[in-house]
Amino acid sequence: MREMGRHIRAKRFDAALVTARALAELQPNNPAAHYWHGYCLMRLRKRWSAEAPLRQALSINDRHAESLSLLGRSLVGQGRFQEALQTAKQSEQLDSRNPEVWDSIGVVYGELNEYAEAVGAFRRVRELRPDSARNLFNLAGMLNYCHETEEAEAVHLQALEVAPTQFLGYWTLSQFKTQTREDNHLPLLRAQLQRYGEHPEGGIHLNLALAKELEDIGEYAESFDHLQAGMQRKRRQLKYSLAQDQRLLARIREVFSRDFCQTEAAGSESEEPIFILGMPRTGTTLLEQILGAHSEVFAAGELRNFFAAWVSQARPRIERLTPISVTAFGTELDFAKLGDDYVASTRPRTGREKRFIDKMPNNFLYLGAIARALPKAKILHMTREPMDTCYANYKQLFGRSACPYSYTQEEMAGYYLLYDELMAHWEACFPSRLCTVSYERLVADTAAETRRVLAFLGLDWQPQCLEYHRLKQAVGTASTAQVRQPVYTSSVQKWRRYETQLQPMRAILREAGVDC
């Protein structure tokens, strides 16, 4: 056990796994031995493999809180969201005194968009381990999603005091609210940039935090200088190829050809889902919050469930899962089962209201399968002026290696063209299934555009849709600060503040015939 502990503290998880397996063989009736086996597999990101030893531990002691809570994380990683939620609730009932247990519970709730429950779990971690910077960051993030902005900022600053070299924290701090000349973090950020500007992570996050706060106060030239410096550093860390995305999206169009999409196929009978999709940073969260204020609609957030259900069908029949191989399996999908499995996977969060919204923008990649699997679902395509879309993505630091195309102007514009081409393909395949919602129209005449969308959804007009910002619906996206406010038009044509600096992006779009 001591040897395994040394390996874990040194983050030598391969070596720790060898020791953990040996321990489980020597002590087959010890649930802790099987837990450590599963723990090491989880740290090696082998989520499917981790399930068996964790369940073995629970077969010996079904109240082994460490194994039960970690099993929830394994299930989330496998896309088995409903089971993960049930496991988190069971773990809570054990009322463990181990902060690691509550951390796992909080992570599972956060992954499943159960932000209020995640706050409760992370508060418990703080009681048990008050000096954990990681937990303080997690707690602050969940508080922010729940619109508890002042407490979130205070907790986040406390975390930075404990861990001043957790550089992502400075960028996150800048995002909590719109900064003003009287109330900002510029002195802190400038001091830390001077100290850590050459650090691989510090140079990214501190520059991007400064870019955000300087833009908020109207210092646009200096803001863009920091933005570009941060993005250049970030791009150097990524292994990304626009050509790979070109091949993937071409394969999607090939597999989900117009002929294939228009052949009859049995699908789910569910009428519940409303999909809001499109490029990120186009107003999808605004539309979700407006519609989510309707009494018959539940805003479920950005769900990964649809693609997870697709992968679940493909996994037993594909030797090596890759984006291309999973896409190719599209012609073999049991679409009715896919649709039913998807809806079932959203329970028990959904099902209480007539409809629920899945606001995962990247579902535009899977629209062919969505339309066939859920023929009675409604699909809303959110659009925004091309340069505003590209600039909004270019200035955003995405998590989990999402949107890797967004860190240079040239790749950002290139990916936008791929998206635009794919959406034109879906429009041709499903001419009556998509309702296009313009961000510019939505903010210019919110009532009229909302009425039009509700009519498409088959829902009656309800005036509280225009009061969405008063309802404090939890929001777990980069747009958290914006949706606390009434509709505003100041983000329209925002890119023109940087018209000179964004010429490389604009030139690519205009050469391709995009009006911008």
Short mmCIF file of C-alpha atoms in Angstrom, two decimals:
data_model
loop_
_atom_site.label_atom_id
_atom_site.label_comp_id
_atom_site.label_asym_id
_atom_site.label_seq_id
_atom_site.Cartn_x
_atom_site.Cartn_y
_atom_site.Cartn_z
CA MET A 1 0.00 0.00 0.00
CA ARG A 2 2.82 2.42 0.81
CA GLU A 3 4.46 1.78 -2.56
CA MET A 4 1.20 2.45 -4.39
CA GLY A 5 0.74 5.66 -2.39
CA ARG A 6 4.21 6.86 -3.40
CA HIS A 7 3.41 6.21 -7.06
CA ILE A 8 0.08 8.04 -6.81
CA ARG A 9 1.61 11.07 -5.10
CA ALA A 10 4.23 11.19 -7.86
CA LYS A 11 1.46 10.76 -10.48
CA ARG A 12 3.05 7.54 -11.75
CA PHE A 13 -0.32 5.96 -12.34
CA ASP A 14 0.89 3.14 -14.60
CA ALA A 15 3.19 1.94 -11.83
CA ALA A 16 0.48 2.50 -9.23
CA LEU A 17 -1.92 0.38 -11.30
CA VAL A 18 0.48 -2.58 -11.24
CA THR A 19 0.71 -2.34 -7.46
CA ALA A 20 -3.05 -1.89 -7.08
CA ARG A 21 -3.79 -4.99 -9.14
CA ALA A 22 -1.38 -7.02 -7.05
CA LEU A 23 -3.02 -5.71 -3.88
CA ALA A 24 -6.49 -6.68 -5.14
CA GLU A 25 -5.25 -10.21 -5.86
CA LEU A 26 -3.66 -10.51 -2.42
CA GLN A 27 -6.71 -9.08 -0.62
CA PRO A 28 -9.74 -10.14 -2.73
CA ASN A 29 -12.19 -9.46 0.13
CA ASN A 30 -10.90 -5.95 0.81
CA PRO A 31 -13.12 -3.35 -0.92
CA ALA A 32 -10.39 -0.70 -0.57
CA ALA A 33 -8.00 -2.84 -2.65
CA HIS A 34 -10.48 -2.96 -5.54
CA TYR A 35 -11.22 0.74 -5.10
CA TRP A 36 -7.56 1.63 -5.61
CA HIS A 37 -7.49 -0.58 -8.69
CA GLY A 38 -10.45 1.38 -10.10
CA TYR A 39 -8.96 4.68 -8.95
CA CYS A 40 -5.73 4.10 -10.89
CA LEU A 41 -7.68 3.14 -14.01
CA MET A 42 -9.72 6.35 -13.71
CA ARG A 43 -6.57 8.42 -13.40
CA LEU A 44 -5.35 6.74 -16.59
CA ARG A 45 -8.67 7.71 -18.24
CA LYS A 46 -9.73 4.09 -18.64
CA ARG A 47 -13.27 4.78 -17.52
CA TRP A 48 -14.83 1.64 -18.96
CA SER A 49 -12.19 -0.59 -17.38
CA ALA A 50 -12.56 1.12 -14.00
CA GLU A 51 -16.17 0.06 -13.61
CA ALA A 52 -15.47 -3.65 -12.92
CA PRO A 53 -13.11 -3.25 -9.92
CA LEU A 54 -15.35 -0.53 -8.44
CA ARG A 55 -18.37 -2.80 -8.69
CA GLN A 56 -16.29 -5.61 -7.19
CA ALA A 57 -15.59 -3.40 -4.19
CA LEU A 58 -19.31 -2.65 -3.86
CA SER A 59 -20.20 -6.33 -4.07
CA ILE A 60 -18.12 -6.78 -0.92
CA ASN A 61 -19.42 -3.64 0.81
CA ASP A 62 -22.30 -1.82 -0.84
CA ARG A 63 -21.71 1.15 1.48
CA HIS A 64 -18.12 1.71 0.40
CA ALA A 65 -18.54 5.42 -0.30
CA GLU A 66 -15.23 5.90 -2.10
CA SER A 67 -16.06 3.20 -4.66
CA LEU A 68 -19.67 4.27 -5.11
CA SER A 69 -18.83 7.94 -5.69
CA LEU A 70 -16.00 7.12 -8.09
CA LEU A 71 -18.28 4.73 -9.94
CA GLY A 72 -20.44 7.76 -10.72
CA ARG A 73 -17.49 9.41 -12.43
CA SER A 74 -16.80 6.23 -14.39
CA LEU A 75 -20.42 6.13 -15.58
CA VAL A 76 -20.36 9.79 -16.62
CA GLY A 77 -17.23 9.10 -18.63
CA GLN A 78 -19.03 6.27 -20.39
CA GLY A 79 -22.01 8.45 -21.25
CA ARG A 80 -24.32 6.57 -18.87
CA PHE A 81 -25.69 9.75 -17.40
CA GLN A 82 -28.86 8.48 -15.76
CA GLU A 83 -27.00 5.76 -13.87
CA ALA A 84 -24.34 8.28 -12.87
CA LEU A 85 -26.96 10.61 -11.40
CA GLN A 86 -28.54 7.81 -9.38
CA THR A 87 -25.11 6.77 -8.12
CA ALA A 88 -24.32 10.33 -6.99
CA LYS A 89 -27.58 10.50 -5.05
CA GLN A 90 -26.85 7.14 -3.40
CA SER A 91 -23.35 8.33 -2.50
CA GLU A 92 -24.76 11.43 -0.81
CA GLN A 93 -26.93 9.30 1.45
CA LEU A 94 -23.85 7.57 2.89
CA ASP A 95 -22.79 10.93 4.39
CA SER A 96 -19.08 10.15 4.22
CA ARG A 97 -16.46 12.20 6.06
CA ASN A 98 -13.99 11.71 3.19
CA PRO A 99 -13.67 14.92 1.11
CA GLU A 100 -12.68 12.86 -1.94
CA VAL A 101 -16.11 11.25 -1.89
CA TRP A 102 -17.88 14.60 -1.91
CA ASP A 103 -15.52 15.87 -4.60
CA SER A 104 -16.53 12.97 -6.88
CA ILE A 105 -20.21 13.61 -6.12
CA GLY A 106 -19.78 17.29 -6.98
CA VAL A 107 -17.96 16.52 -10.21
CA VAL A 108 -20.71 14.13 -11.31
CA TYR A 109 -23.44 16.68 -10.55
CA GLY A 110 -21.48 19.37 -12.39
CA GLU A 111 -21.01 17.14 -15.44
CA LEU A 112 -24.75 16.46 -15.46
CA ASN A 113 -25.71 20.17 -15.23
CA GLU A 114 -27.09 19.71 -11.71
CA TYR A 115 -25.36 22.86 -10.54
CA ALA A 116 -27.24 23.51 -7.29
CA GLU A 117 -26.52 19.96 -6.15
CA ALA A 118 -22.87 20.39 -7.14
CA VAL A 119 -22.69 23.52 -4.97
CA GLY A 120 -23.91 21.49 -2.02
CA ALA A 121 -21.30 18.79 -2.56
CA PHE A 122 -18.43 21.24 -2.98
CA ARG A 123 -19.54 23.14 0.12
CA ARG A 124 -19.22 19.86 1.99
CA VAL A 125 -15.68 19.42 0.66
CA ARG A 126 -14.86 22.91 1.94
CA GLU A 127 -16.09 21.93 5.41
CA LEU A 128 -13.86 18.86 5.40
CA ARG A 129 -10.86 20.34 3.57
CA PRO A 130 -11.07 24.15 3.70
CA ASP A 131 -7.66 24.78 2.10
CA SER A 132 -8.27 22.82 -1.13
CA ALA A 133 -7.78 25.28 -3.97
CA ARG A 134 -9.18 22.80 -6.47
CA ASN A 135 -12.41 22.56 -4.53
CA LEU A 136 -12.66 26.31 -4.06
CA PHE A 137 -12.35 26.79 -7.82
CA ASN A 138 -15.02 24.14 -8.40
CA LEU A 139 -17.33 25.71 -5.82
CA ALA A 140 -16.86 29.17 -7.32
CA GLY A 141 -17.67 27.88 -10.79
CA MET A 142 -20.88 26.19 -9.68
CA LEU A 143 -21.93 29.27 -7.68
CA ASN A 144 -21.41 31.37 -10.79
CA TYR A 145 -23.57 29.02 -12.86
CA CYS A 146 -26.27 29.44 -10.19
CA HIS A 147 -26.03 33.26 -10.49
CA GLU A 148 -24.44 33.70 -7.05
CA THR A 149 -21.89 36.02 -8.60
CA GLU A 150 -20.61 37.92 -5.57
CA GLU A 151 -19.99 34.78 -3.52
CA ALA A 152 -18.46 33.07 -6.56
CA GLU A 153 -15.96 35.89 -7.05
CA ALA A 154 -15.03 35.93 -3.34
CA VAL A 155 -14.50 32.16 -3.25
CA HIS A 156 -12.52 32.30 -6.48
CA LEU A 157 -10.20 35.00 -5.14
CA GLN A 158 -9.70 32.88 -2.03
CA ALA A 159 -8.68 29.98 -4.27
CA LEU A 160 -6.16 32.17 -6.09
CA GLU A 161 -4.63 33.18 -2.77
CA VAL A 162 -4.15 29.50 -1.93
CA ALA A 163 -2.89 28.62 -5.43
CA PRO A 164 -1.57 31.74 -7.21
CA THR A 165 -0.04 29.71 -10.05
CA GLN A 166 -3.32 28.11 -11.09
CA PHE A 167 -3.31 30.44 -14.06
CA LEU A 168 -6.61 29.39 -15.61
CA GLY A 169 -8.18 30.88 -12.50
CA TYR A 170 -7.25 34.42 -13.55
CA TRP A 171 -9.02 34.04 -16.88
CA THR A 172 -12.07 32.53 -15.16
CA LEU A 173 -12.12 35.43 -12.70
CA SER A 174 -12.33 37.89 -15.58
CA GLN A 175 -15.42 36.13 -16.95
CA PHE A 176 -17.66 36.36 -13.90
CA LYS A 177 -19.04 39.77 -14.79
CA THR A 178 -18.59 42.78 -17.05
CA GLN A 179 -15.74 44.77 -15.53
CA THR A 180 -15.81 48.55 -15.12
CA ARG A 181 -13.10 51.19 -14.76
CA GLU A 182 -13.96 51.43 -11.07
CA ASP A 183 -14.25 47.70 -10.37
CA ASN A 184 -11.84 45.34 -12.14
CA HIS A 185 -8.83 43.09 -11.57
CA LEU A 186 -6.39 44.86 -13.87
CA PRO A 187 -3.75 45.65 -11.18
CA LEU A 188 -3.66 42.01 -10.09
CA LEU A 189 -3.54 40.72 -13.67
CA ARG A 190 -0.79 43.12 -14.75
CA ALA A 191 1.33 42.25 -11.73
CA GLN A 192 0.94 38.53 -12.33
CA LEU A 193 1.66 38.87 -16.05
CA GLN A 194 4.87 40.73 -15.28
CA ARG A 195 5.85 37.92 -12.95
CA TYR A 196 4.63 34.89 -14.91
CA GLY A 197 4.31 36.12 -18.49
CA GLU A 198 6.90 33.67 -19.80
CA HIS A 199 5.30 30.69 -18.08
CA PRO A 200 3.64 28.38 -20.68
CA GLU A 201 0.26 28.57 -18.93
CA GLY A 202 0.64 31.98 -17.31
CA GLY A 203 1.36 33.60 -20.67
CA ILE A 204 -1.90 32.22 -22.05
CA HIS A 205 -4.37 32.82 -19.26
CA LEU A 206 -3.10 36.13 -17.94
CA ASN A 207 -2.99 37.66 -21.41
CA LEU A 208 -6.52 36.45 -22.16
CA ALA A 209 -7.81 37.69 -18.81
CA LEU A 210 -6.34 41.11 -19.53
CA ALA A 211 -7.86 41.07 -23.01
CA LYS A 212 -11.33 40.43 -21.56
CA GLU A 213 -11.16 43.09 -18.86
CA LEU A 214 -9.59 45.69 -21.15
CA GLU A 215 -12.32 45.14 -23.73
CA ASP A 216 -14.93 45.55 -21.00
CA ILE A 217 -13.59 49.03 -20.19
CA GLY A 218 -13.15 50.08 -23.83
CA GLU A 219 -9.37 49.78 -24.22
CA TYR A 220 -9.72 47.92 -27.50
CA ALA A 221 -6.24 48.22 -29.04
CA GLU A 222 -4.47 47.02 -25.90
CA SER A 223 -7.12 44.34 -25.44
CA PHE A 224 -6.46 42.87 -28.89
CA ASP A 225 -2.71 42.85 -28.35
CA HIS A 226 -3.17 40.71 -25.25
CA LEU A 227 -5.76 38.54 -26.99
CA GLN A 228 -3.44 37.75 -29.86
CA ALA A 229 -0.51 37.09 -27.54
CA GLY A 230 -2.56 34.64 -25.48
CA MET A 231 -4.07 32.86 -28.47
CA GLN A 232 -0.72 32.42 -30.18
CA ARG A 233 0.64 30.76 -27.06
CA LYS A 234 -2.42 28.54 -26.76
CA ARG A 235 -2.27 27.45 -30.41
CA ARG A 236 1.33 26.32 -30.02
CA GLN A 237 0.17 23.82 -27.40
CA LEU A 238 -2.48 22.20 -29.60
CA LYS A 239 -2.22 19.37 -32.06
CA TYR A 240 -4.93 20.43 -34.45
CA SER A 241 -5.38 20.05 -38.18
CA LEU A 242 -8.11 21.84 -40.08
CA ALA A 243 -7.60 19.23 -42.80
CA GLN A 244 -8.80 16.53 -40.38
CA ASP A 245 -12.00 18.45 -39.77
CA GLN A 246 -12.40 18.89 -43.52
CA ARG A 247 -12.21 15.11 -43.93
CA LEU A 248 -14.61 14.52 -41.05
CA LEU A 249 -17.28 16.91 -42.28
CA ALA A 250 -16.94 15.60 -45.81
CA ARG A 251 -17.45 12.08 -44.44
CA ILE A 252 -20.55 13.23 -42.56
CA ARG A 253 -22.04 14.58 -45.80
CA GLU A 254 -21.11 11.37 -47.59
CA VAL A 255 -22.62 9.02 -45.00
CA PHE A 256 -25.70 11.16 -44.43
CA SER A 257 -26.27 11.86 -48.08
CA ARG A 258 -29.42 13.53 -49.27
CA ASP A 259 -30.75 10.20 -50.59
CA PHE A 260 -30.02 8.43 -47.31
CA CYS A 261 -31.56 11.19 -45.20
CA GLN A 262 -34.75 11.19 -47.23
CA THR A 263 -35.35 7.43 -47.18
CA GLU A 264 -37.95 6.34 -44.68
CA ALA A 265 -36.78 4.93 -41.37
CA ALA A 266 -38.50 4.22 -38.08
CA GLY A 267 -37.66 6.71 -35.38
CA SER A 268 -38.60 7.50 -31.81
CA GLU A 269 -42.10 8.72 -31.12
CA SER A 270 -40.90 11.25 -28.56
CA GLU A 271 -41.96 14.84 -29.14
CA GLU A 272 -40.04 16.20 -26.14
CA PRO A 273 -36.65 17.33 -27.48
CA ILE A 274 -35.94 20.79 -28.78
CA PHE A 275 -32.43 21.05 -30.19
CA ILE A 276 -30.71 24.44 -30.36
CA LEU A 277 -27.57 24.07 -32.44
CA GLY A 278 -25.09 25.97 -34.57
CA MET A 279 -21.71 27.53 -34.03
CA PRO A 280 -20.78 28.36 -30.44
CA ARG A 281 -21.08 32.00 -29.32
CA THR A 282 -24.02 32.75 -31.60
CA GLY A 283 -26.71 33.38 -28.97
CA THR A 284 -27.74 29.78 -28.34
CA THR A 285 -27.78 30.37 -24.58
CA LEU A 286 -29.93 33.49 -24.96
CA LEU A 287 -32.47 31.56 -27.03
CA GLU A 288 -32.41 28.67 -24.57
CA GLN A 289 -33.08 30.97 -21.61
CA ILE A 290 -35.95 32.75 -23.38
CA LEU A 291 -37.62 29.47 -24.31
CA GLY A 292 -36.76 27.89 -20.97
CA ALA A 293 -38.85 30.54 -19.23
CA HIS A 294 -41.92 28.97 -20.85
CA SER A 295 -43.95 26.87 -18.40
CA GLU A 296 -43.95 23.85 -20.73
CA VAL A 297 -40.21 23.86 -21.44
CA PHE A 298 -37.22 22.72 -19.38
CA ALA A 299 -33.79 24.13 -20.30
CA ALA A 300 -31.54 21.09 -19.84
CA GLY A 301 -28.32 22.80 -20.94
CA GLU A 302 -25.56 21.51 -23.18
CA LEU A 303 -26.11 17.76 -23.21
CA ARG A 304 -23.59 15.25 -24.51
CA ASN A 305 -26.23 12.54 -24.46
CA PHE A 306 -27.07 12.22 -28.15
CA PHE A 307 -23.57 11.46 -29.35
CA ALA A 308 -23.01 9.26 -26.28
CA ALA A 309 -26.06 7.17 -27.26
CA TRP A 310 -24.69 6.92 -30.81
CA VAL A 311 -21.30 5.74 -29.52
CA SER A 312 -23.03 3.25 -27.23
CA GLN A 313 -24.56 1.56 -30.27
CA ALA A 314 -21.31 1.68 -32.22
CA ARG A 315 -18.92 0.50 -29.49
CA PRO A 316 -19.67 -3.25 -29.63
CA ARG A 317 -19.28 -3.30 -33.41
CA ILE A 318 -16.30 -1.03 -34.02
CA GLU A 319 -12.82 -2.18 -33.09
CA ARG A 320 -11.35 1.31 -32.83
CA LEU A 321 -13.57 4.28 -32.07
CA THR A 322 -12.58 7.41 -33.98
CA PRO A 323 -14.71 10.31 -35.25
CA ILE A 324 -14.52 8.87 -38.76
CA SER A 325 -15.39 5.29 -37.74
CA VAL A 326 -18.29 6.41 -35.56
CA THR A 327 -19.57 8.60 -38.40
CA ALA A 328 -19.33 5.69 -40.85
CA PHE A 329 -21.47 3.60 -38.49
CA GLY A 330 -24.27 6.10 -39.09
CA THR A 331 -25.80 4.01 -41.87
CA GLU A 332 -26.12 1.04 -39.48
CA LEU A 333 -27.74 2.88 -36.59
CA ASP A 334 -31.03 1.65 -35.19
CA PHE A 335 -32.54 5.12 -35.29
CA ALA A 336 -35.65 4.34 -33.24
CA LYS A 337 -33.51 2.86 -30.48
CA LEU A 338 -31.08 5.79 -30.73
CA GLY A 339 -33.87 8.29 -30.23
CA ASP A 340 -35.44 6.37 -27.36
CA ASP A 341 -32.08 5.79 -25.67
CA TYR A 342 -31.25 9.47 -25.97
CA VAL A 343 -34.48 10.61 -24.33
CA ALA A 344 -34.19 7.95 -21.61
CA SER A 345 -30.63 9.07 -20.87
CA THR A 346 -31.87 12.57 -20.01
CA ARG A 347 -34.09 11.27 -17.19
CA PRO A 348 -34.91 12.08 -14.43
CA ARG A 349 -33.97 15.72 -15.12
CA THR A 350 -36.38 15.80 -18.05
CA GLY A 351 -39.90 14.45 -18.36
CA ARG A 352 -41.59 16.80 -15.89
CA GLU A 353 -42.32 19.41 -18.57
CA LYS A 354 -43.81 18.85 -22.00
CA ARG A 355 -40.55 19.69 -23.82
CA PHE A 356 -36.88 19.96 -22.97
CA ILE A 357 -34.08 21.90 -24.67
CA ASP A 358 -30.74 20.36 -25.58
CA LYS A 359 -28.49 23.33 -26.27
CA MET A 360 -25.32 21.58 -27.39
CA PRO A 361 -24.13 23.74 -30.32
CA ASN A 362 -21.99 20.97 -31.81
CA ASN A 363 -25.07 18.84 -32.39
CA PHE A 364 -25.02 20.44 -35.85
CA LEU A 365 -22.49 17.71 -36.68
CA TYR A 366 -25.05 15.01 -35.83
CA LEU A 367 -28.13 16.66 -37.28
CA GLY A 368 -28.63 13.92 -39.87
CA ALA A 369 -28.93 11.27 -37.17
CA ILE A 370 -30.98 13.56 -34.90
CA ALA A 371 -33.54 14.21 -37.62
CA ARG A 372 -33.93 10.49 -38.36
CA ALA A 373 -33.82 9.25 -34.77
CA LEU A 374 -36.26 11.87 -33.49
CA PRO A 375 -38.59 12.77 -36.38
CA LYS A 376 -40.96 14.64 -34.03
CA ALA A 377 -38.26 16.69 -32.33
CA LYS A 378 -37.87 20.37 -33.16
CA ILE A 379 -34.55 21.74 -34.42
CA LEU A 380 -33.57 25.39 -34.07
CA HIS A 381 -30.49 26.57 -35.96
CA MET A 382 -29.03 29.69 -34.35
CA THR A 383 -27.11 31.99 -36.68
CA ARG A 384 -25.12 35.17 -36.24
CA GLU A 385 -23.31 37.54 -38.57
CA PRO A 386 -20.21 35.61 -39.78
CA MET A 387 -17.53 38.00 -38.53
CA ASP A 388 -19.21 38.41 -35.16
CA THR A 389 -19.42 34.62 -34.92
CA CYS A 390 -15.78 34.11 -35.80
CA TYR A 391 -14.50 36.90 -33.56
CA ALA A 392 -16.61 35.72 -30.61
CA ASN A 393 -15.12 32.24 -30.97
CA TYR A 394 -11.60 33.54 -31.53
CA LYS A 395 -11.61 35.48 -28.28
CA GLN A 396 -13.07 32.63 -26.21
CA LEU A 397 -10.93 30.17 -24.27
CA PHE A 398 -12.79 26.87 -24.53
CA GLY A 399 -12.43 24.04 -22.06
CA ARG A 400 -11.63 20.37 -22.58
CA SER A 401 -9.81 21.03 -25.84
CA ALA A 402 -13.13 22.03 -27.40
CA CYS A 403 -13.13 24.15 -30.56
CA PRO A 404 -9.39 23.80 -31.29
CA TYR A 405 -9.95 25.59 -34.59
CA SER A 406 -10.62 28.88 -32.80
CA TYR A 407 -7.08 29.94 -31.83
CA THR A 408 -5.94 31.45 -35.11
CA GLN A 409 -7.88 33.77 -37.38
CA GLU A 410 -7.20 31.63 -40.43
CA GLU A 411 -8.34 28.33 -38.89
CA MET A 412 -11.35 29.99 -37.32
CA ALA A 413 -12.51 31.29 -40.67
CA GLY A 414 -11.73 27.94 -42.31
CA TYR A 415 -13.86 26.04 -39.82
CA TYR A 416 -16.71 28.51 -40.18
CA LEU A 417 -16.78 27.72 -43.91
CA LEU A 418 -16.94 23.98 -43.13
CA TYR A 419 -19.84 24.57 -40.74
CA ASP A 420 -21.63 26.75 -43.28
CA GLU A 421 -21.25 24.10 -45.98
CA LEU A 422 -22.56 21.35 -43.69
CA MET A 423 -25.58 23.40 -42.62
CA ALA A 424 -26.42 24.05 -46.28
CA HIS A 425 -26.31 20.27 -46.75
CA TRP A 426 -28.71 19.69 -43.85
CA GLU A 427 -31.07 22.36 -45.18
CA ALA A 428 -31.20 20.46 -48.48
CA CYS A 429 -31.71 17.11 -46.71
CA PHE A 430 -34.39 18.29 -44.27
CA PRO A 431 -35.98 21.41 -45.79
CA SER A 432 -38.97 21.48 -43.42
CA ARG A 433 -37.27 20.39 -40.19
CA LEU A 434 -35.07 23.38 -39.38
CA CYS A 435 -36.11 26.75 -38.03
CA THR A 436 -33.32 29.29 -38.49
CA VAL A 437 -33.14 31.90 -35.74
CA SER A 438 -31.06 35.01 -36.36
CA TYR A 439 -29.28 36.46 -33.34
CA GLU A 440 -29.58 39.92 -34.85
CA ARG A 441 -33.35 39.57 -35.31
CA LEU A 442 -33.74 38.09 -31.85
CA VAL A 443 -32.11 41.04 -30.10
CA ALA A 444 -33.67 43.66 -32.39
CA ASP A 445 -37.27 42.47 -31.85
CA THR A 446 -37.23 39.83 -29.17
CA ALA A 447 -40.98 39.55 -28.80
CA ALA A 448 -41.68 39.04 -32.50
CA GLU A 449 -38.87 36.52 -32.99
CA THR A 450 -39.86 34.63 -29.86
CA ARG A 451 -43.47 34.43 -31.04
CA ARG A 452 -42.28 33.03 -34.38
CA VAL A 453 -40.12 30.39 -32.69
CA LEU A 454 -42.86 29.38 -30.25
CA ALA A 455 -45.25 28.95 -33.16
CA PHE A 456 -42.73 26.64 -34.85
CA LEU A 457 -42.48 24.66 -31.61
CA GLY A 458 -46.26 24.42 -31.28
CA LEU A 459 -46.27 26.36 -28.01
CA ASP A 460 -48.50 29.20 -26.91
CA TRP A 461 -47.11 32.68 -26.28
CA GLN A 462 -46.21 33.37 -22.65
CA PRO A 463 -45.00 36.86 -21.71
CA GLN A 464 -42.59 35.53 -19.05
CA CYS A 465 -40.33 34.43 -21.92
CA LEU A 466 -39.24 38.07 -22.14
CA GLU A 467 -38.44 38.10 -18.39
CA TYR A 468 -36.03 35.15 -18.54
CA HIS A 469 -33.26 37.11 -16.79
CA ARG A 470 -35.38 37.46 -13.66
CA LEU A 471 -35.85 33.71 -13.22
CA LYS A 472 -32.24 32.86 -12.28
CA GLN A 473 -32.13 29.68 -14.34
CA ALA A 474 -28.76 28.02 -13.87
CA VAL A 475 -26.51 28.36 -16.92
CA GLY A 476 -23.33 26.34 -17.41
CA THR A 477 -21.77 28.00 -20.43
CA ALA A 478 -19.39 30.79 -21.34
CA SER A 479 -22.44 33.08 -21.58
CA THR A 480 -23.33 32.95 -17.88
CA ALA A 481 -22.71 36.65 -17.22
CA GLN A 482 -24.59 37.81 -20.31
CA VAL A 483 -27.83 35.96 -19.63
CA ARG A 484 -28.23 37.61 -16.25
CA GLN A 485 -29.11 40.78 -18.18
CA PRO A 486 -32.10 41.75 -20.31
CA VAL A 487 -31.63 41.48 -24.07
CA TYR A 488 -29.08 43.97 -25.36
CA THR A 489 -27.84 44.84 -28.85
CA SER A 490 -24.29 45.93 -28.05
CA SER A 491 -22.80 42.65 -29.32
CA VAL A 492 -24.09 43.23 -32.85
CA GLN A 493 -21.21 44.14 -35.18
CA LYS A 494 -18.84 43.96 -32.23
CA TRP A 495 -16.05 42.75 -34.50
CA ARG A 496 -15.82 46.19 -36.11
CA ARG A 497 -13.95 47.48 -33.06
CA TYR A 498 -11.10 45.37 -34.42
CA GLU A 499 -11.73 45.71 -38.15
CA THR A 500 -8.06 46.34 -38.94
CA GLN A 501 -6.73 43.53 -36.74
CA LEU A 502 -9.25 40.96 -38.06
CA GLN A 503 -8.48 41.37 -41.75
CA PRO A 504 -6.86 37.91 -42.12
CA MET A 505 -10.12 36.30 -40.94
CA ARG A 506 -12.32 38.53 -43.06
CA ALA A 507 -10.27 38.01 -46.21
CA ILE A 508 -10.75 34.22 -46.06
CA LEU A 509 -14.50 34.54 -45.58
CA ARG A 510 -14.93 37.10 -48.35
CA GLU A 511 -12.81 35.08 -50.77
CA ALA A 512 -15.22 32.17 -50.19
CA GLY A 513 -18.18 34.40 -51.02
CA VAL A 514 -19.38 35.08 -47.48
CA ASP A 515 -20.99 38.49 -47.16
CA CYS A 516 -19.22 40.23 -44.28
#
